[in-house]
Coordinates of C-alpha atoms in Angstrom, one line a residue:
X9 CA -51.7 -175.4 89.8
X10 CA -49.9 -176.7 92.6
X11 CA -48.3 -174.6 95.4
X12 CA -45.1 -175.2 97.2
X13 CA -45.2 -174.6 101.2
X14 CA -42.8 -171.8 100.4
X15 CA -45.8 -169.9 98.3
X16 CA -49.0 -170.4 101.0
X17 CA -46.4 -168.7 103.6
X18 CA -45.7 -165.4 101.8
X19 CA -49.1 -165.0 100.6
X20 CA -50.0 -165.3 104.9
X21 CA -47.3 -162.8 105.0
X22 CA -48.7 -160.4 102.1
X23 CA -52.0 -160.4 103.7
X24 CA -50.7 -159.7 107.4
X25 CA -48.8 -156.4 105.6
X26 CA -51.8 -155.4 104.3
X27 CA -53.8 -155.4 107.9
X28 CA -50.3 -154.2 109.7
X29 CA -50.6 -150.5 108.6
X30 CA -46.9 -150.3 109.6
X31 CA -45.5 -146.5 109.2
X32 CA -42.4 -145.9 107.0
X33 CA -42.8 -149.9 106.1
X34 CA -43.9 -151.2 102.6
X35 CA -43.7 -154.6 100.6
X36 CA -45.0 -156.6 98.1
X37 CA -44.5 -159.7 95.3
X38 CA -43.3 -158.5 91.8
X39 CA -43.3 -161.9 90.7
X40 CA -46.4 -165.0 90.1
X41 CA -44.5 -167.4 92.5
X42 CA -44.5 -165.2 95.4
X43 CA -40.7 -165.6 95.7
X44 CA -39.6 -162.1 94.2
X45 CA -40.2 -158.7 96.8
X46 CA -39.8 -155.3 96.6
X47 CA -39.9 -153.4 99.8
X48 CA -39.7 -149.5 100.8
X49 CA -38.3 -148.7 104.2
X50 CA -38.2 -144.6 105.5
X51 CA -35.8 -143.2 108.1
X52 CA -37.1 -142.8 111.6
X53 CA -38.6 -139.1 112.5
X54 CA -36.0 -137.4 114.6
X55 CA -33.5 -138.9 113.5
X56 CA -30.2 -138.5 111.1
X57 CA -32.0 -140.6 108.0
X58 CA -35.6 -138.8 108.9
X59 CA -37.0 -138.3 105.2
X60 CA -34.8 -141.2 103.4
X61 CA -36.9 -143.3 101.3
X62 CA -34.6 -146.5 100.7
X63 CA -35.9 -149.2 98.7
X64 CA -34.8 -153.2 99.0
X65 CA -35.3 -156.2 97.6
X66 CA -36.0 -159.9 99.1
X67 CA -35.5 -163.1 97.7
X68 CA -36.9 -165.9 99.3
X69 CA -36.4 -169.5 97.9
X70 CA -38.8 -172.7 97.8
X71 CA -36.9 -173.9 101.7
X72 CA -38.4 -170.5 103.0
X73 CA -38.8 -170.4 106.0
X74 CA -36.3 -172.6 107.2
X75 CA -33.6 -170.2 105.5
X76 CA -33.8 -166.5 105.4
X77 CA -34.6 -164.7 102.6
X78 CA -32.0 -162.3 100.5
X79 CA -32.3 -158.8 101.2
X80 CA -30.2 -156.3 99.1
X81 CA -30.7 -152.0 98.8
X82 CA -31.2 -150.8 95.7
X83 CA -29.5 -147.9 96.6
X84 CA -26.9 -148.2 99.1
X85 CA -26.5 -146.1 101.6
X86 CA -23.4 -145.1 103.3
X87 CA -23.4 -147.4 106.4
X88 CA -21.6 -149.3 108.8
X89 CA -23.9 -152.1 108.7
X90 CA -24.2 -152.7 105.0
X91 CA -21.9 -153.8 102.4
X92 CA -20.7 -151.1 100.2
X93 CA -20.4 -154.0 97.5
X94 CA -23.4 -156.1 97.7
X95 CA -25.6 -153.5 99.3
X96 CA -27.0 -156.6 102.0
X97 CA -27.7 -155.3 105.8
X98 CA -25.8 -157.0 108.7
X99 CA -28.4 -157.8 110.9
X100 CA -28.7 -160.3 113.5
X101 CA -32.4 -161.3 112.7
X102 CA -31.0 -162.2 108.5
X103 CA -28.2 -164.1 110.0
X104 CA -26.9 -165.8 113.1
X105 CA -30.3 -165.5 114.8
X106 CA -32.8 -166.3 112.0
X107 CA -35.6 -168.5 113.0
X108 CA -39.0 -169.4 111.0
X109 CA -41.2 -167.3 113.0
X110 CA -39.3 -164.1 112.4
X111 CA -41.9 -162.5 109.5
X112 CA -41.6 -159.9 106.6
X113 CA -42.5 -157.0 108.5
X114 CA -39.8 -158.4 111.4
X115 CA -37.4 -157.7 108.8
X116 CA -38.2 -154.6 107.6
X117 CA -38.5 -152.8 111.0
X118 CA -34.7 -154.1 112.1
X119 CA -33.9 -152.4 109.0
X120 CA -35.8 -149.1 109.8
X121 CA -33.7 -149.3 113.3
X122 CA -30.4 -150.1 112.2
X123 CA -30.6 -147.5 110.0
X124 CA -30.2 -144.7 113.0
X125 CA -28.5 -147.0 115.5
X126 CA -25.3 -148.2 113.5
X127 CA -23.4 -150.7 115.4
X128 CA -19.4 -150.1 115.0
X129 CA -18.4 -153.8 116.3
X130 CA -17.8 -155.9 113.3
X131 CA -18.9 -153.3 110.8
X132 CA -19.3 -154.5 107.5
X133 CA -18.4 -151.1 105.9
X134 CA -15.1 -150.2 107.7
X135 CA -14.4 -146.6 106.3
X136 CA -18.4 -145.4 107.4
X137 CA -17.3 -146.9 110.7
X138 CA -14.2 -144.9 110.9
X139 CA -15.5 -142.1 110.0
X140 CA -18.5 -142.1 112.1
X141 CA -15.7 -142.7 114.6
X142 CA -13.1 -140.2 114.3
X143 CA -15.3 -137.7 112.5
X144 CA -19.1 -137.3 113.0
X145 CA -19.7 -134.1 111.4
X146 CA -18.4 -135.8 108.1
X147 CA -20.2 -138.8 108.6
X148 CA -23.9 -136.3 109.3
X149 CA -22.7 -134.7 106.1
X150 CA -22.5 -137.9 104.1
X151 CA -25.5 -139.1 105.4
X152 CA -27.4 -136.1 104.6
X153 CA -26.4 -136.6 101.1
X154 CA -27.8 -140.1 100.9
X155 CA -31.2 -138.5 102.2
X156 CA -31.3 -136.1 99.6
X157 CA -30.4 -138.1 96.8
X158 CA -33.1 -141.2 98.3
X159 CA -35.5 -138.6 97.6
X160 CA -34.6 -137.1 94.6
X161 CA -34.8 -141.2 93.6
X162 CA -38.5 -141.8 95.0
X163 CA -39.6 -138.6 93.2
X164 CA -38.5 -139.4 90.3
X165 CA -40.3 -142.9 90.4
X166 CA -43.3 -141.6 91.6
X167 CA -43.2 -139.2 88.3
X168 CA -42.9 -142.3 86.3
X169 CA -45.2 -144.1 87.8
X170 CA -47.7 -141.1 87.2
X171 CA -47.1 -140.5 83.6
X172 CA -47.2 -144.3 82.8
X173 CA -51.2 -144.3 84.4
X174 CA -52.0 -141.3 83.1
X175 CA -50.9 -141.8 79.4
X176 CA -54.0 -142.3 77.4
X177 CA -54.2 -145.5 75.2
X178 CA -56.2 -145.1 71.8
X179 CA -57.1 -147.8 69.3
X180 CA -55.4 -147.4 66.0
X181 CA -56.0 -149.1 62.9
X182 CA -53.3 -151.9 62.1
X183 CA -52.6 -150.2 58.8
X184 CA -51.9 -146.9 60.5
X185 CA -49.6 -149.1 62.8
X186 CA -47.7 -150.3 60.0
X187 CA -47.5 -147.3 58.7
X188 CA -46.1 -145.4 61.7
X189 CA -43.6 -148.2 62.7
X190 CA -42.4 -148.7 58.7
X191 CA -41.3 -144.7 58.8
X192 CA -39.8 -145.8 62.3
X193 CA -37.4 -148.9 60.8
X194 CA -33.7 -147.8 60.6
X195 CA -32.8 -149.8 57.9
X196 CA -33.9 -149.5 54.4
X197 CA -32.9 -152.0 51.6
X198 CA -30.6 -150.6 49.5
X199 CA -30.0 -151.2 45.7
X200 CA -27.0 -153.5 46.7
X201 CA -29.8 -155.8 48.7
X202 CA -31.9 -156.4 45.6
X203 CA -31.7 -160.1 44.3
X204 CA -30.3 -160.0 40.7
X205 CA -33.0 -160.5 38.1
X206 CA -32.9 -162.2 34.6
X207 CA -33.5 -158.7 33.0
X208 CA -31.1 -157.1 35.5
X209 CA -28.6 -159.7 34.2
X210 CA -29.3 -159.5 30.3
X211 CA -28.9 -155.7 31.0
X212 CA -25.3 -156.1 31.6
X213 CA -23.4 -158.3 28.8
X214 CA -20.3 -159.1 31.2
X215 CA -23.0 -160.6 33.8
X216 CA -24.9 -162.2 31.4
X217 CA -22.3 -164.1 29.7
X218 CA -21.2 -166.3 33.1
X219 CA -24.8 -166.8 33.7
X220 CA -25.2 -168.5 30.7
X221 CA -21.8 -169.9 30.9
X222 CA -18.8 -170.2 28.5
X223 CA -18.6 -171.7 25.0
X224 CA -16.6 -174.6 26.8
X225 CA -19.6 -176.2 28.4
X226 CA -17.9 -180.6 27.7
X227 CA -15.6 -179.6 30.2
X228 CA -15.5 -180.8 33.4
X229 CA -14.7 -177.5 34.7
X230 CA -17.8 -176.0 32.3
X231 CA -20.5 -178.9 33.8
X232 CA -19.3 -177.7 37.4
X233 CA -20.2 -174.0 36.2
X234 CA -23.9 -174.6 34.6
X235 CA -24.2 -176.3 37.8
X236 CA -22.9 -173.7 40.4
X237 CA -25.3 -171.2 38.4
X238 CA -28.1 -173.6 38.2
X239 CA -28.4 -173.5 42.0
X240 CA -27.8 -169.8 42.3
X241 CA -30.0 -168.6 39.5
X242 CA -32.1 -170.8 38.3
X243 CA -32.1 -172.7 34.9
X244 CA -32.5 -171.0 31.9
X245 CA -33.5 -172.1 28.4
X246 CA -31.4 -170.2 25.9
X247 CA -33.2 -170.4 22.1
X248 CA -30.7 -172.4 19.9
X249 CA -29.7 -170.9 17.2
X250 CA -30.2 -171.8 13.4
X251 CA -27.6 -174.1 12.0
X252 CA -26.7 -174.3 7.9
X253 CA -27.2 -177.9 7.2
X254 CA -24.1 -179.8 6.0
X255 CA -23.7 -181.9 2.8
X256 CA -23.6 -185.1 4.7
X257 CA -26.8 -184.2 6.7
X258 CA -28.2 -182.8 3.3
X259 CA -27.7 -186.1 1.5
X260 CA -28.9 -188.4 4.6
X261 CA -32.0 -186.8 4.3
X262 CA -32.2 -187.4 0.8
X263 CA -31.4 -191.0 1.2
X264 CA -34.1 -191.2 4.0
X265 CA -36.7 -189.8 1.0
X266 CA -35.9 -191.9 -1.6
X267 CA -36.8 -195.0 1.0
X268 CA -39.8 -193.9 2.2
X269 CA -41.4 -193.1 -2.0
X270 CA -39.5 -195.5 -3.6
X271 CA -42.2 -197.7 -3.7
X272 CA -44.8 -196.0 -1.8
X273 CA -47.4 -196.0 -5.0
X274 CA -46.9 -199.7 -6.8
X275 CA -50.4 -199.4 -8.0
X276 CA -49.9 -196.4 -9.9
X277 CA -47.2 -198.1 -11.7
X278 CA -49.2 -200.8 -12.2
X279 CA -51.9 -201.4 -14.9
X280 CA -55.7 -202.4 -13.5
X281 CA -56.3 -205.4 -15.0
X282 CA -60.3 -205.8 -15.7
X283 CA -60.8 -209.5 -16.1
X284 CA -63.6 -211.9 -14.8
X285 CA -62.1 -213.3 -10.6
X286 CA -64.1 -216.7 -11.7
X287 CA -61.7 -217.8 -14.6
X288 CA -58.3 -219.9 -13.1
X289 CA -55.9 -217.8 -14.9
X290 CA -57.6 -214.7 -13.7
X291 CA -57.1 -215.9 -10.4
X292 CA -53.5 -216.7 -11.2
X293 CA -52.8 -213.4 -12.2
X294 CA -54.0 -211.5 -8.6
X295 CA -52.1 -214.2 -6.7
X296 CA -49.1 -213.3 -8.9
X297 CA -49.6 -209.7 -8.3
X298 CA -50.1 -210.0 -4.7
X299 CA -47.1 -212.3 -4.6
X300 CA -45.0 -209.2 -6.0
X301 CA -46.0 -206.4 -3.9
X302 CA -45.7 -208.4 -0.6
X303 CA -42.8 -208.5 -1.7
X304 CA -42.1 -205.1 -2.3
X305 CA -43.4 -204.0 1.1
X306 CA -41.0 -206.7 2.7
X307 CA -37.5 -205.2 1.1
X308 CA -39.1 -201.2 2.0
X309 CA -39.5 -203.0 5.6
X310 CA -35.5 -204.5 5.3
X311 CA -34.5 -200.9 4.0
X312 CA -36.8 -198.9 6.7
X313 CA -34.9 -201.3 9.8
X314 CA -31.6 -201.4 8.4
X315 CA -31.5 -197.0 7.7
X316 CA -33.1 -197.4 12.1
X317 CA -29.9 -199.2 13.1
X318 CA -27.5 -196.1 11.0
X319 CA -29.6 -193.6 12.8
X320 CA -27.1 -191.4 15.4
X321 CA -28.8 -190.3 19.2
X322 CA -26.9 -187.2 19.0
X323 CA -27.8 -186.4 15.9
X324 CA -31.4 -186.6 16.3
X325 CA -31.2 -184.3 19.3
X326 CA -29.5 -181.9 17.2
X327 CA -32.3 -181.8 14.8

């Protein structure tokens, strides 16, 4: 993986914090590029913020350190020198007189001082100014407030910093982890979630009937139904029901009978005649009788072809 300039500079700068051992001065990277900080700065001893634990962020960007990086409180304090709004300190060193070889540490330690030696000359917080002004027992008392609470703050980090080390981590079966997270879930299916069923819908007639549509099914309006229900429920095969057979159908069937017997057993009609092949009228005789049921089987054939052409599609779907 590559690495910007940006990146070797604040990891020089990481390992210089670690060898400083500066008092009341911490930082570190929270993020993988080294461009992310947190930092902890405490108020001078013997002075008003002695005690306050205040804690900033930087933000330094890949043209670091030819700009300065963004530094921002947390938790603002009541200050002249920094923005009620933003929570960014006015300082010199962050601003008009930045220069690359001003470091991390550099930083932190103007903040440490300008924390007990407010400057009121272009104040970025006008009402701390004025009151530090025309009222400095007010301004002690606000102050004091902001140390309290800073360390009511840290404390309360601390404790969650303790608990999350401290919390013991034990290997569970997945099942049990189903288990536990399924009596967790908020939200349940309810009956009104449950996909409709084919018993569900022969249960109820009214449902049933538009599944399997109205008697009207030629319609155009019917086709666009069975289709509309087709996508949403599937297709369904209903059993057809038995139909009485008409007269007409009754006596097509009949017809179609009579073709296929009416000469289906010539032979059976016909006398075996036992005489000797060799003789000539012998031989006349078969090519007679052959001569007659070819031509037989030819008019069954016409019948059989001409009752094909009369034969109606529909109706042999019906059946």
């Amino acid at each position: 993986m590559m690495h910007t300039h940006a990146h070797f500079l604040l990891r020089n700068q990481y390992l210089k914090l670690q060898t400083a051992n500066l008092k009341g001065v911490e930082a570190k990277p929270v993020s993988h590029s080294l461009l992310e900080w947190e930092a902890k700065v405490e108020g001078l001893k013997d002075t008003l913020w002695e005690g306050a634990v205040l804690l900033l962020t930087l933000h330094f960007t890949e043209s670091y350190n030819s700009v300065p990086p963004t530094v921002k409180f947390t938790a603002i304090p009541f200050h002249p020198n920094v923005d009620k709004d933003t929570g960014s300190p006015c300082i010199p060193c962050l601003d008009s007189e930045w220069n690359p070889s001003i470091s991390i540490s550099s930083i932190l330690l103007s903040i440490q001082t300008m924390l007990s030696n407010p400057v009121l000359q272009g104040a970025v917080n006008p009402e701390a100014a004025d009151m530090l002004w025309s009222s400095p027992s007010s301004y002690h008392r606000v102050v004091l407030e902001c140390v309290r609470a800073s360390q009511e703050l840290e404390r309360n980090r601390k404790a969650v910093q303790l608990n999350s080390h401290n919390r013991p981590v034990r290997r569970i079966p997945f099942e049990d982890y189903l288990k536990t997270w399924t009596k967790m879930a908020t939200t349940k299916a309810g009956s009104w979630m449950r996909k409709e069923s084919l018993e569900d819908l022969i249960k109820r007639p009214e449902t049933f009937a538009m599944y399997h549509g109205t008697p009207d099914k030629d319609s155009p309006m019917g086709t666009q139904c069975e289709t509309f229900r087709a996508l949403m429920y599937g297709t369904v095969h209903q059993p057809k029901k038995t139909k009485p057979v008409s007269e007409w159908r009754q006596a097509r069937m009949d017809q179609m009978r009579k073709i296929y017997l009416l000469y289906r057993t010539p032979d059976m009609l016909t006398p075996q005649v036992n005489v000797q092949r060799d003789s000539m009228a012998t031989r006349s005789l078969c090519r007679a009788h052959d001569k007659q049921q070819q031509d037989l089987w030819e008019n069954e054939v016409d019948k059989l072809v001409a009752w094909t052409h009369s034969l109606s599609f529909e109706e042999l779907e019906e059946e």
